Coordinates of C-alpha atoms and ligand atoms in Angstrom, one line a residue:
Chain A
M1248 CA 27.1 -28.8 13.4
E1249 CA 27.4 -27.1 10.1
L1250 CA 25.0 -24.4 8.7
G1251 CA 23.1 -26.8 6.5
P1252 CA 21.2 -28.7 9.2
Y1253 CA 20.3 -25.5 11.0
L1254 CA 18.9 -24.2 7.8
I1255 CA 16.7 -27.3 7.3
L1256 CA 15.5 -27.0 10.9
A1257 CA 14.7 -23.3 10.5
S1258 CA 12.9 -24.0 7.1
L1259 CA 10.8 -26.7 8.7
E1260 CA 9.7 -24.4 11.6
G1261 CA 9.1 -21.7 8.9
A1262 CA 7.0 -24.1 6.9
I1263 CA 4.8 -24.8 9.9
T1264 CA 4.4 -21.0 10.5
A1265 CA 3.6 -20.6 6.8
A1266 CA 1.0 -23.4 6.7
V1267 CA -0.9 -22.0 9.7
L1268 CA -0.5 -18.4 8.5
A1269 CA -1.8 -19.3 5.0
L1270 CA -5.0 -20.8 6.5
T1271 CA -5.5 -17.8 8.7
A1272 CA -4.7 -15.2 6.1
V1273 CA -6.8 -16.9 3.4
G1274 CA -9.8 -16.6 5.8
L1275 CA -9.1 -12.8 6.2
S1276 CA -8.5 -12.4 2.5
L1277 CA -11.8 -14.2 1.6
V1278 CA -13.7 -11.9 3.9
F1279 CA -12.0 -8.8 2.5
G1280 CA -12.3 -9.9 -1.1
V1281 CA -16.0 -10.8 -1.2
M1282 CA -17.4 -8.4 1.5
R1283 CA -14.9 -5.5 1.1
V1284 CA -14.7 -5.2 4.9
V1285 CA -11.7 -5.6 7.2
N1286 CA -12.2 -7.9 10.1
I1287 CA -10.1 -6.8 13.1
A1288 CA -11.5 -9.6 15.2
H1289 CA -10.0 -12.2 12.9
G1290 CA -7.2 -13.1 15.4
E1291 CA -9.8 -13.6 18.1
F1292 CA -11.6 -16.2 16.0
F1293 CA -8.1 -17.9 15.8
M1294 CA -7.8 -17.8 19.6
L1295 CA -11.3 -19.1 20.1
G1296 CA -10.4 -22.1 17.9
A1297 CA -7.5 -23.0 20.1
V1298 CA -9.4 -22.4 23.4
I1299 CA -12.4 -24.5 22.2
A1300 CA -10.0 -27.2 21.0
W1301 CA -8.5 -27.3 24.6
W1302 CA -12.0 -27.4 26.1
I1303 CA -13.2 -30.2 23.8
T1304 CA -10.2 -32.4 24.2
G1305 CA -10.4 -31.9 28.0
M1306 CA -14.1 -32.8 28.0
I1307 CA -13.8 -35.9 25.8
G1308 CA -10.7 -37.4 27.4
G1309 CA -9.6 -40.9 26.3
P1310 CA -6.8 -41.2 23.7
P1311 CA -5.6 -37.8 22.4
A1312 CA -6.4 -38.6 18.8
V1313 CA -10.1 -39.0 19.5
G1314 CA -10.5 -35.7 21.3
F1315 CA -8.3 -33.9 18.8
G1316 CA -10.2 -35.3 15.9
V1317 CA -13.5 -34.1 17.3
A1318 CA -12.0 -30.7 18.0
L1319 CA -10.6 -30.4 14.5
I1320 CA -14.2 -30.6 13.2
V1321 CA -16.3 -29.0 16.0
A1322 CA -14.1 -26.0 16.9
P1323 CA -14.1 -24.5 13.4
L1324 CA -17.9 -25.1 13.1
M1325 CA -18.5 -23.4 16.5
V1326 CA -16.3 -20.4 15.7
G1327 CA -17.9 -20.2 12.2
A1328 CA -21.4 -20.2 13.8
I1329 CA -20.3 -17.4 16.2
A1330 CA -19.0 -15.4 13.3
V1331 CA -22.2 -15.9 11.3
L1332 CA -24.1 -14.6 14.4
A1333 CA -21.9 -11.6 14.6
D1334 CA -22.4 -10.9 10.9
M1335 CA -26.2 -11.1 11.1
T1336 CA -26.5 -9.1 14.3
I1337 CA -23.8 -6.5 13.8
L1338 CA -22.2 -6.2 10.4
K1339 CA -25.5 -6.5 8.5
R1340 CA -27.0 -3.7 10.6
L1341 CA -24.0 -1.4 9.7
D1342 CA -24.8 -2.2 6.0
Y1343 CA -21.1 -3.4 5.8
D1344 CA -19.9 0.1 5.8
P1345 CA -16.1 -0.2 5.7
E1346 CA -15.2 2.3 8.4
R1347 CA -18.0 1.3 10.8
T1348 CA -17.2 -2.3 10.3
I1349 CA -13.6 -1.7 11.5
V1350 CA -14.8 0.0 14.6
A1351 CA -17.4 -2.7 15.3
T1352 CA -14.9 -5.6 14.9
I1353 CA -12.4 -3.8 17.2
G1354 CA -15.3 -3.9 19.7
L1355 CA -15.9 -7.6 18.9
L1356 CA -12.2 -8.2 19.5
Y1357 CA -12.3 -6.9 23.1
I1358 CA -15.6 -8.6 23.8
I1359 CA -14.3 -12.0 22.7
Q1360 CA -11.0 -11.5 24.5
Q1361 CA -12.5 -10.5 27.8
L1362 CA -15.2 -13.2 27.7
T1363 CA -12.4 -15.7 27.2
L1364 CA -10.4 -14.3 30.0
M1365 CA -13.4 -14.5 32.3
S1366 CA -14.3 -18.0 31.5
Y1367 CA -11.0 -19.7 30.4
G1368 CA -8.7 -17.7 32.5
P1369 CA -5.3 -16.1 32.0
D1370 CA -3.2 -19.2 31.9
A1371 CA -1.9 -21.0 28.8
H1372 CA -3.0 -24.6 28.4
P1373 CA -1.5 -27.3 26.2
V1374 CA -3.4 -29.7 24.0
T1375 CA -1.8 -33.1 23.4
A1376 CA -1.0 -33.9 19.9
P1377 CA -2.9 -36.8 18.4
F1378 CA 0.4 -38.4 17.4
N1379 CA 3.9 -37.2 17.9
T1380 CA 6.6 -39.6 16.6
R1381 CA 10.0 -38.1 16.5
L1382 CA 11.6 -38.3 13.0
A1383 CA 15.3 -37.8 12.6
I1384 CA 16.5 -36.1 9.5
P1385 CA 19.7 -37.4 7.8
W1386 CA 22.4 -35.2 6.6
V1387 CA 25.3 -35.9 4.3
A1388 CA 28.8 -35.4 5.6
H1389 CA 32.2 -35.8 3.9
G1390 CA 34.1 -38.2 6.1
E1391 CA 37.1 -40.4 5.7
G1392 CA 35.2 -42.9 3.5
G1393 CA 33.8 -40.2 1.2
W1394 CA 30.2 -39.0 1.4
T1395 CA 28.2 -40.6 4.2
L1396 CA 24.7 -40.2 5.6
I1397 CA 24.8 -39.0 9.2
W1398 CA 22.0 -38.3 11.7
P1399 CA 23.0 -35.1 13.5
W1400 CA 21.9 -34.7 17.0
G1401 CA 19.0 -32.3 17.3
L1402 CA 18.1 -32.4 13.6
G1403 CA 14.6 -33.8 13.4
T1404 CA 11.0 -33.0 13.5
T1405 CA 7.8 -34.8 14.5
S1406 CA 5.2 -36.6 12.5
Y1407 CA 2.6 -34.1 13.8
K1408 CA 4.5 -31.1 12.5
L1409 CA 4.6 -32.7 9.0
A1410 CA 0.9 -33.5 9.3
V1411 CA 0.1 -29.9 10.0
I1412 CA 1.8 -28.9 6.8
G1413 CA 0.0 -31.6 4.9
A1414 CA -3.4 -30.7 6.4
A1415 CA -3.0 -27.0 5.5
V1416 CA -2.2 -27.9 1.9
V1417 CA -5.2 -30.1 1.7
V1418 CA -7.6 -27.5 3.2
L1419 CA -6.2 -24.7 0.9
L1420 CA -6.7 -26.9 -2.1
G1421 CA -10.2 -27.5 -0.9
V1422 CA -10.9 -23.8 -0.6
W1423 CA -9.5 -23.2 -4.0
L1424 CA -11.7 -26.0 -5.5
M1425 CA -14.7 -24.6 -3.8
M1426 CA -14.2 -21.1 -5.2
A1427 CA -13.3 -22.3 -8.7
R1428 CA -15.5 -25.3 -9.2
T1429 CA -18.6 -25.2 -7.1
K1430 CA -21.9 -23.3 -7.5
I1431 CA -21.5 -21.6 -4.1
G1432 CA -18.0 -20.5 -5.2
L1433 CA -19.4 -19.0 -8.3
L1434 CA -22.0 -17.1 -6.3
M1435 CA -19.2 -15.8 -4.0
R1436 CA -17.1 -14.7 -7.0
A1437 CA -20.0 -12.9 -8.6
T1438 CA -20.9 -11.1 -5.4
Q1439 CA -17.2 -10.1 -5.1
Q1440 CA -17.3 -8.6 -8.6
D1441 CA -20.5 -6.6 -8.4
R1442 CA -22.7 -6.6 -5.4
D1443 CA -25.7 -4.8 -7.0
M1444 CA -25.6 -7.0 -10.1
A1445 CA -25.5 -10.0 -7.9
L1446 CA -28.7 -8.9 -6.3
A1447 CA -30.2 -8.0 -9.7
F1448 CA -29.6 -11.6 -10.7
G1449 CA -31.2 -13.2 -7.7
I1450 CA -28.1 -13.9 -5.6
P1451 CA -29.0 -13.6 -1.9
V1452 CA -26.0 -11.4 -1.1
E1453 CA -26.7 -11.2 2.6
R1454 CA -26.6 -14.9 3.0
I1455 CA -23.4 -15.1 1.0
Y1456 CA -21.9 -12.5 3.2
A1457 CA -22.8 -14.4 6.4
L1458 CA -21.5 -17.6 4.9
V1459 CA -18.2 -16.0 3.8
F1460 CA -17.7 -14.3 7.2
G1461 CA -18.4 -17.7 8.9
M1462 CA -16.0 -19.5 6.6
G1463 CA -13.2 -16.9 7.1
A1464 CA -13.5 -17.3 10.9
A1465 CA -13.7 -21.1 10.6
L1466 CA -10.4 -21.2 8.6
A1467 CA -8.7 -19.1 11.3
A1468 CA -10.1 -21.5 14.0
L1469 CA -8.9 -24.5 12.0
A1470 CA -5.4 -23.1 11.8
A1471 CA -5.4 -22.6 15.5
V1472 CA -6.6 -26.1 16.3
L1473 CA -3.7 -27.4 14.1
I1474 CA -1.1 -25.3 15.9
V1475 CA -2.4 -25.6 19.5
P1476 CA -0.5 -28.9 20.2
I1477 CA 2.7 -27.1 19.3
Q1478 CA 1.9 -23.7 20.8
Q1479 CA -0.6 -23.9 23.7
A1480 CA -3.9 -22.0 24.0
H1481 CA -3.9 -18.5 25.5
Y1482 CA -6.5 -15.7 25.5
L1483 CA -4.0 -13.3 24.1
M1484 CA -2.7 -15.5 21.3
G1485 CA -4.7 -13.8 18.6
G1486 CA -2.5 -10.8 18.2
D1487 CA 0.3 -12.2 16.2
P1488 CA -1.8 -14.1 13.7
L1489 CA -3.8 -10.9 13.1
L1490 CA -0.7 -8.8 12.4
L1491 CA 0.9 -11.5 10.2
S1492 CA -2.3 -12.1 8.3
F1493 CA -2.6 -8.4 7.5
I1494 CA 1.0 -8.4 6.3
V1495 CA 0.4 -11.4 4.2
V1496 CA -2.9 -10.1 2.7
I1497 CA -1.4 -6.8 1.9
I1498 CA 1.7 -8.3 0.3
G1499 CA -0.3 -10.9 -1.6
G1500 CA -2.8 -8.4 -2.9
L1501 CA -6.1 -7.7 -1.2
G1502 CA -8.6 -10.4 -2.0
S1503 CA -6.3 -12.5 -4.1
L1504 CA -6.2 -16.0 -2.8
P1505 CA -3.2 -17.3 -4.7
G1506 CA -1.3 -14.1 -3.8
T1507 CA -2.2 -14.7 -0.1
V1508 CA -0.9 -18.2 -0.1
V1509 CA 2.4 -17.2 -1.8
A1510 CA 2.9 -14.3 0.5
A1511 CA 2.2 -16.6 3.5
V1512 CA 4.8 -19.0 2.4
L1513 CA 7.3 -16.2 1.9
I1514 CA 6.6 -14.5 5.2
G1515 CA 6.3 -17.8 7.1
L1516 CA 9.6 -19.2 5.8
S1517 CA 11.5 -16.0 6.3
D1518 CA 10.0 -15.6 9.8
G1519 CA 11.2 -19.2 10.7
I1520 CA 14.6 -18.7 9.3
I1521 CA 15.3 -15.2 10.7
S1522 CA 13.9 -16.2 14.1
V1523 CA 16.2 -19.2 14.3
F1524 CA 19.4 -17.4 13.2
F1525 CA 18.7 -13.9 14.6
S1526 CA 15.6 -13.0 16.6
P1527 CA 11.8 -13.3 16.2
T1528 CA 11.6 -9.5 16.6
L1529 CA 13.9 -8.9 13.7
A1530 CA 11.6 -11.2 11.6
K1531 CA 8.6 -9.0 12.5
I1532 CA 10.5 -5.8 11.8
L1533 CA 11.5 -7.0 8.3
A1534 CA 8.0 -8.3 7.5
T1535 CA 6.6 -4.9 8.4
L1536 CA 9.2 -3.2 6.4
L1537 CA 8.3 -5.3 3.4
V1538 CA 4.7 -4.2 3.8
A1539 CA 5.8 -0.6 3.7
L1540 CA 7.9 -1.3 0.6
V1541 CA 5.0 -3.1 -1.1
L1542 CA 2.6 -0.3 -0.3
I1543 CA 4.9 2.2 -1.8
F1544 CA 6.0 0.4 -4.9
R1545 CA 3.2 -1.9 -5.7
P1546 CA 0.1 -0.8 -3.7
Q1547 CA -2.1 -3.5 -5.4
G1548 CA 0.0 -6.2 -3.8
L1549 CA 2.3 -8.7 -5.6
F1550 CA -0.7 -10.5 -7.2
G1551 CA -3.5 -8.0 -6.9
A1552 CA -5.1 -6.5 -10.0
R1553 CA -4.6 -2.9 -10.6
G1554 CA -7.3 -0.3 -10.4
R1555 CA -9.9 -1.6 -8.0
Chain B
M91 CA -43.6 25.6 -33.7
K92 CA -47.2 24.7 -33.9
S93 CA -48.7 23.0 -31.0
T94 CA -49.6 19.4 -31.4
P95 CA -52.5 17.6 -29.8
I96 CA -51.2 15.0 -27.3
A97 CA -52.5 11.7 -28.5
R98 CA -54.4 9.5 -26.1
C99 CA -52.7 6.3 -25.0
R100 CA -54.1 3.0 -25.8
P101 CA -56.3 1.8 -22.9
P102 CA -54.6 -0.8 -20.8
I103 CA -55.6 -4.4 -21.6
W104 CA -56.7 -5.8 -18.3
G105 CA -55.8 -9.4 -17.6
G106 CA -52.6 -9.3 -19.5
M107 CA -49.3 -9.5 -17.7
M108 CA -47.7 -6.2 -16.9
L109 CA -45.2 -4.2 -15.0
E110 CA -46.7 -1.1 -13.3
L111 CA -45.1 1.7 -11.3
K112 CA -47.5 3.4 -9.0
A113 CA -46.5 6.9 -8.0
I114 CA -43.0 5.9 -6.9
N115 CA -40.7 8.3 -5.0
A116 CA -37.1 7.2 -4.7
G117 CA -33.6 8.4 -4.6
Y118 CA -30.1 8.0 -3.2
G119 CA -29.9 8.4 0.6
R120 CA -31.8 11.6 1.3
A121 CA -31.5 13.0 -2.3
Q122 CA -34.8 12.3 -4.0
V123 CA -34.6 11.7 -7.7
L124 CA -37.9 10.1 -8.7
R125 CA -41.1 12.0 -7.9
D126 CA -44.5 10.4 -8.2
L127 CA -43.5 8.5 -11.2
S128 CA -46.1 6.2 -12.7
L129 CA -45.6 3.9 -15.7
R130 CA -47.3 0.8 -17.1
V131 CA -45.8 -1.7 -19.5
Q132 CA -48.1 -4.3 -21.0
S133 CA -47.1 -7.8 -21.9
G134 CA -45.9 -7.9 -25.5
E135 CA -45.3 -4.2 -25.6
I136 CA -42.2 -2.0 -25.8
L137 CA -42.5 1.1 -23.8
C138 CA -39.7 3.5 -24.3
L139 CA -38.6 5.9 -21.6
L140 CA -37.1 9.1 -23.0
G141 CA -35.5 11.9 -21.1
R142 CA -32.4 14.1 -20.9
N143 CA -29.2 13.0 -19.2
G144 CA -29.9 12.9 -15.5
A145 CA -33.7 12.8 -15.8
G146 CA -33.7 9.6 -13.7
K147 CA -34.1 6.8 -16.2
T148 CA -31.4 4.6 -14.7
T149 CA -32.7 5.4 -11.2
T150 CA -36.2 4.2 -12.3
M151 CA -34.7 0.9 -13.3
Q152 CA -32.8 0.5 -10.1
A153 CA -35.9 1.3 -8.2
I154 CA -37.8 -1.4 -10.0
M155 CA -35.0 -3.9 -9.2
G156 CA -35.2 -3.0 -5.6
L157 CA -31.6 -1.8 -5.6
I158 CA -32.7 1.5 -4.1
P159 CA -35.5 1.6 -1.6
L160 CA -38.8 3.4 -2.4
M161 CA -39.8 6.3 -0.2
S162 CA -43.4 5.7 -1.3
G163 CA -45.4 4.1 -4.1
A164 CA -45.3 0.5 -5.4
V165 CA -44.0 -1.6 -8.2
L166 CA -46.4 -4.2 -9.4
L167 CA -45.6 -7.2 -11.5
D168 CA -48.6 -9.2 -12.6
G169 CA -50.5 -7.5 -9.8
E170 CA -48.0 -8.5 -7.1
D171 CA -46.3 -5.8 -5.1
I172 CA -42.6 -6.6 -5.7
S173 CA -41.3 -3.4 -4.1
Q174 CA -41.7 -5.0 -0.6
L175 CA -39.5 -7.9 -1.5
P176 CA -35.8 -8.2 -0.7
A177 CA -33.8 -7.1 -3.8
H178 CA -32.7 -10.6 -4.7
E179 CA -36.3 -11.8 -4.9
V180 CA -37.2 -9.3 -7.6
P181 CA -35.4 -11.0 -10.5
R182 CA -36.7 -14.3 -9.3
R183 CA -40.2 -13.1 -10.0
G184 CA -39.2 -12.7 -13.7
I185 CA -37.5 -9.4 -14.3
G186 CA -34.4 -9.4 -16.5
Y187 CA -32.2 -6.3 -16.2
I188 CA -29.7 -5.1 -18.8
P189 CA -28.0 -2.3 -17.0
Q190 CA -26.4 0.8 -18.4
G191 CA -22.7 0.1 -19.0
R192 CA -23.4 -3.6 -19.1
R193 CA -22.0 -4.4 -15.6
L194 CA -21.0 -7.9 -16.4
F195 CA -19.3 -10.1 -13.9
N196 CA -16.0 -9.2 -15.5
G197 CA -13.6 -11.8 -14.0
L198 CA -16.1 -14.6 -14.8
T199 CA -16.3 -16.4 -18.1
V200 CA -19.1 -16.1 -20.6
A201 CA -20.3 -19.5 -19.4
E202 CA -20.3 -18.4 -15.7
N203 CA -22.1 -15.1 -16.4
L204 CA -24.8 -17.1 -18.2
E205 CA -25.0 -19.7 -15.5
I206 CA -25.7 -17.0 -12.9
G207 CA -28.6 -15.8 -15.1
L208 CA -29.9 -19.4 -15.4
M209 CA -29.7 -20.0 -11.6
A210 CA -31.8 -17.0 -10.7
R211 CA -35.0 -18.7 -11.9
K212 CA -33.6 -22.3 -12.2
S213 CA -33.9 -22.2 -16.0
G214 CA -32.7 -25.4 -17.7
H215 CA -30.3 -26.3 -20.4
D216 CA -32.8 -25.7 -23.1
T217 CA -33.0 -22.0 -22.1
L218 CA -29.3 -21.7 -22.4
E219 CA -29.4 -23.3 -25.9
E220 CA -32.1 -20.9 -27.0
V221 CA -30.2 -17.9 -25.8
L222 CA -27.0 -19.1 -27.4
D223 CA -28.8 -19.6 -30.6
L224 CA -29.8 -15.9 -30.5
F225 CA -26.2 -14.9 -30.0
P226 CA -24.0 -17.5 -31.7
R227 CA -20.9 -15.4 -31.1
L228 CA -21.1 -16.1 -27.4
R229 CA -20.8 -19.8 -28.2
E230 CA -17.4 -19.2 -29.8
R231 CA -16.3 -17.1 -26.8
Y232 CA -17.8 -19.5 -24.2
R233 CA -14.7 -20.0 -22.0
Q234 CA -13.4 -16.5 -22.4
R235 CA -13.5 -14.0 -19.5
A236 CA -16.1 -11.3 -19.9
Q237 CA -13.7 -8.5 -19.6
T238 CA -11.8 -9.7 -22.6
L239 CA -14.8 -9.5 -24.9
S240 CA -15.3 -6.7 -27.4
G241 CA -17.9 -4.0 -26.6
G242 CA -20.5 -5.5 -28.8
E243 CA -19.9 -9.0 -27.5
Q244 CA -20.2 -7.6 -24.0
Q245 CA -23.6 -6.1 -24.8
M246 CA -24.6 -9.5 -26.3
L247 CA -23.6 -11.2 -23.1
A248 CA -25.4 -8.6 -20.9
T249 CA -28.5 -9.2 -22.9
A250 CA -28.1 -13.0 -23.0
R251 CA -27.5 -13.1 -19.2
A252 CA -30.9 -11.3 -18.7
L253 CA -32.7 -13.6 -21.2
C254 CA -31.4 -16.6 -19.2
L255 CA -34.0 -15.7 -16.6
R256 CA -36.8 -16.3 -19.1
P257 CA -38.1 -12.9 -18.0
K258 CA -41.7 -11.8 -18.0
A259 CA -40.4 -8.2 -18.1
L260 CA -37.2 -6.9 -19.5
L261 CA -35.5 -3.7 -18.5
L262 CA -32.9 -2.4 -21.1
D263 CA -30.9 0.7 -20.2
E264 CA -29.3 2.2 -23.3
P265 CA -28.4 -1.2 -24.8
T266 CA -27.0 0.3 -28.0
E267 CA -24.6 2.8 -26.3
G268 CA -21.4 2.8 -28.3
L269 CA -22.3 0.0 -30.7
Q270 CA -21.9 -0.1 -34.5
P271 CA -25.0 -0.2 -36.7
S272 CA -24.9 -3.9 -37.4
M273 CA -24.7 -4.7 -33.7
I274 CA -27.6 -2.2 -32.9
E275 CA -29.7 -4.0 -35.5
A276 CA -28.9 -7.4 -33.9
I277 CA -30.0 -6.1 -30.5
R278 CA -33.1 -4.6 -32.0
Q279 CA -34.1 -7.9 -33.6
V280 CA -33.8 -9.7 -30.3
I281 CA -35.9 -7.1 -28.5
V282 CA -38.6 -7.4 -31.2
K283 CA -38.4 -11.2 -30.9
M284 CA -38.9 -10.9 -27.1
R285 CA -42.0 -8.7 -27.7
Q286 CA -43.5 -11.4 -29.9
T287 CA -43.2 -13.9 -27.1
G288 CA -45.1 -11.7 -24.8
V289 CA -42.4 -10.1 -22.7
A290 CA -43.1 -6.6 -21.3
I291 CA -40.2 -4.4 -22.3
L292 CA -39.1 -1.2 -20.8
L293 CA -36.4 0.4 -23.0
V294 CA -34.3 3.4 -22.2
E295 CA -32.6 4.9 -25.3
Q296 CA -31.0 8.1 -26.2
R297 CA -31.2 7.7 -30.0
V298 CA -34.7 8.8 -30.8
D299 CA -34.8 7.3 -34.3
A300 CA -33.8 3.9 -33.0
V301 CA -36.5 4.1 -30.5
L302 CA -39.3 5.2 -32.8
S303 CA -38.7 2.2 -35.1
V304 CA -39.4 -0.4 -32.3
A305 CA -41.4 1.3 -29.6
D306 CA -45.1 0.8 -29.2
R307 CA -45.4 3.7 -26.8
V308 CA -43.1 6.4 -25.6
A309 CA -43.0 7.9 -22.1
F310 CA -41.2 11.1 -21.4
M311 CA -39.6 12.0 -18.2
E312 CA -38.1 15.2 -16.8
N313 CA -36.4 15.8 -13.5
G314 CA -37.6 12.6 -12.1
R315 CA -41.2 13.1 -13.0
G316 CA -43.3 11.3 -15.6
E317 CA -44.5 13.5 -18.4
A318 CA -46.6 12.6 -21.5
V319 CA -47.0 9.1 -22.6
M320 CA -47.8 8.7 -26.3
D321 CA -48.2 6.1 -29.0
A322 CA -45.0 5.8 -31.0
E323 CA -47.1 6.0 -34.2
N324 CA -48.0 9.6 -33.5
L325 CA -44.4 10.6 -32.8
R326 CA -43.3 9.0 -36.0
R327 CA -45.7 11.3 -37.8
D328 CA -44.8 14.4 -35.8
H329 CA -41.3 14.8 -34.4
S330 CA -41.8 18.2 -32.8
I331 CA -43.0 16.8 -29.5
V332 CA -39.9 14.7 -29.1
E333 CA -37.7 17.8 -29.4
R334 CA -39.7 19.4 -26.7
Y335 CA -38.6 16.8 -24.2
V336 CA -35.2 15.6 -25.3
G337 CA -34.1 18.4 -27.7
V338 CA -30.8 20.1 -26.7
Ligands
ATP2717 N1 -25.4 6.7 -6.9 C1 -25.9 7.9 -6.9 N2 -25.9 8.7 -5.8 C2 -26.4 9.9 -5.8 N3 -27.0 10.5 -6.8 C3 -27.1 9.8 -8.0 C4 -26.6 8.4 -8.1 N4 -26.8 8.0 -9.3 C5 -27.5 9.0 -10.0 N5 -27.7 10.0 -9.2 C6 -28.4 11.3 -9.5 O1 -29.7 11.0 -9.9 C7 -30.1 11.7 -11.0 C8 -30.6 10.8 -12.1 O2 -29.6 10.0 -12.5 P1 -29.9 8.8 -13.6 O3 -28.6 8.0 -13.6 O4 -31.1 8.1 -13.2 O5 -30.1 9.6 -14.9 P2 -30.4 9.0 -16.4 O6 -31.7 9.6 -16.8 O7 -30.2 7.6 -16.4 O8 -29.2 9.8 -17.2 P3 -28.3 9.3 -18.4 O9 -29.1 9.5 -19.6 O10 -27.1 10.2 -18.4 O11 -28.0 7.9 -18.2 C9 -28.9 12.5 -11.4 O12 -29.1 13.8 -11.0 C10 -27.7 11.9 -10.7 O13 -26.8 12.8 -10.4
MG2718 MG1 -28.8 6.4 -17.3

């Protein structure tokens, strides 16, 4: 097989990574942007989403699509509720102090991880995809009779993988619409701009914070539900999404949603391509190197505004 | 300098709406700034707060808005103790705040800044129209982001945003800072108009002449303490007392 089909395959894998990463990172970016706190437990909310999806699909049984459909709605809601609870009981009491919040969310990370280990166990569990038709991808080749379409063996994807990409695009558009066009989005943006003035104009900032923290966690959980039929659920699966989300959020510009999405596509695609042609470790090394370069030459991120 | 008798204040008109600070103590963290400060602003009155830089004027306004907690004392609006409310409930009771340095929601448009003002007390579209009639320039800049406005336009927007609450009391912290005379006059006219409609107005201002032409009473403060409170009329006749408190 020539290089071309490999490249398509790698880009497709990369696009799935990018889609899931964009959802996860936008959640982290939203929390950082509005609340100015760093949530180290973000990856654990991702993991909880996958584990709860496994649990729900197992409980409901029946055709995979039904259980998965329920999990797609219920798991993010449950994880969001857990995050709101954590916000109201922990972060609010720390007055959202940036340093103390980092320490507190590190604690939260271990609590969630250990509780999951104790209840869910150390094994990885699969979730059946709701649909999984194999789709072959054609390739053009120059044969005896000129250009012809061929169907190289191994070049293909599944309908589910394409659906993951589509779903991520739809959800991201929804988040953008909510921020830009709705009343609650306006309140969030005002809170992000100036917390004290938001209070002085009647915005219940604490409720906005709880909502944003819950939404951020729900987005991570949603990303995990989407990926779990491809990747399996495991209690330690939160590490990579956390690292990659941080990379994406820093490259994209802290708190900038469009920047976060662009950076997620960049990192996701290059991660997919480099992983296929070289090794996943090299992909992570290069991404981390990119972060260092961005921090040195453009500390506000590719899309961040200067001077905040 | 000959000593001047300190004029007696007008007696408070009971029954009218008012904003009252009762011996408040407040500060930042453990650093106390305000000490036993008491003030009273009647409905339809402009009380001007004068004091040197760092006297605690801005801190007073932040304490009224509930943005810094009181160590003791109370803030009453229409007799209701608003100092016990969560901060976001204070504006909802009808206090409009025009902070020092404007503090607009910079990334938001003029329209969005005003919408936030309207939402605080669920004011309707008619309020928006009235406010825009006071500041026609904002209508022209309606879809523009606040940070791209000129200084004067930003001050108009800060004022308009507060008026969108249909406030019972209005706090203005150096609203004419860095503005040209025509703009100062425009702001002044709006303040006077608000007084006519019965708003209680607390005005902080550095420029004494500007103050004396609109104020009904003047309260001096020094090192976080309230000092003399006088009718502006008396100060217009005799300037020396002003120099004692704010002279350099
Ligand atoms: N955020 C803060 N943290 C700690 N101290 C503060 C803070 N803001 C103000 N102060 C202190 O409180 C005191 C009063 O400040 P304030 O801003 O109320 O003065 P002001 O009368 O408004 O002065 P100006 O005329 O310069 O605006 C000052 O000594 C100042 O240093
Ligand atoms: Mg001040």
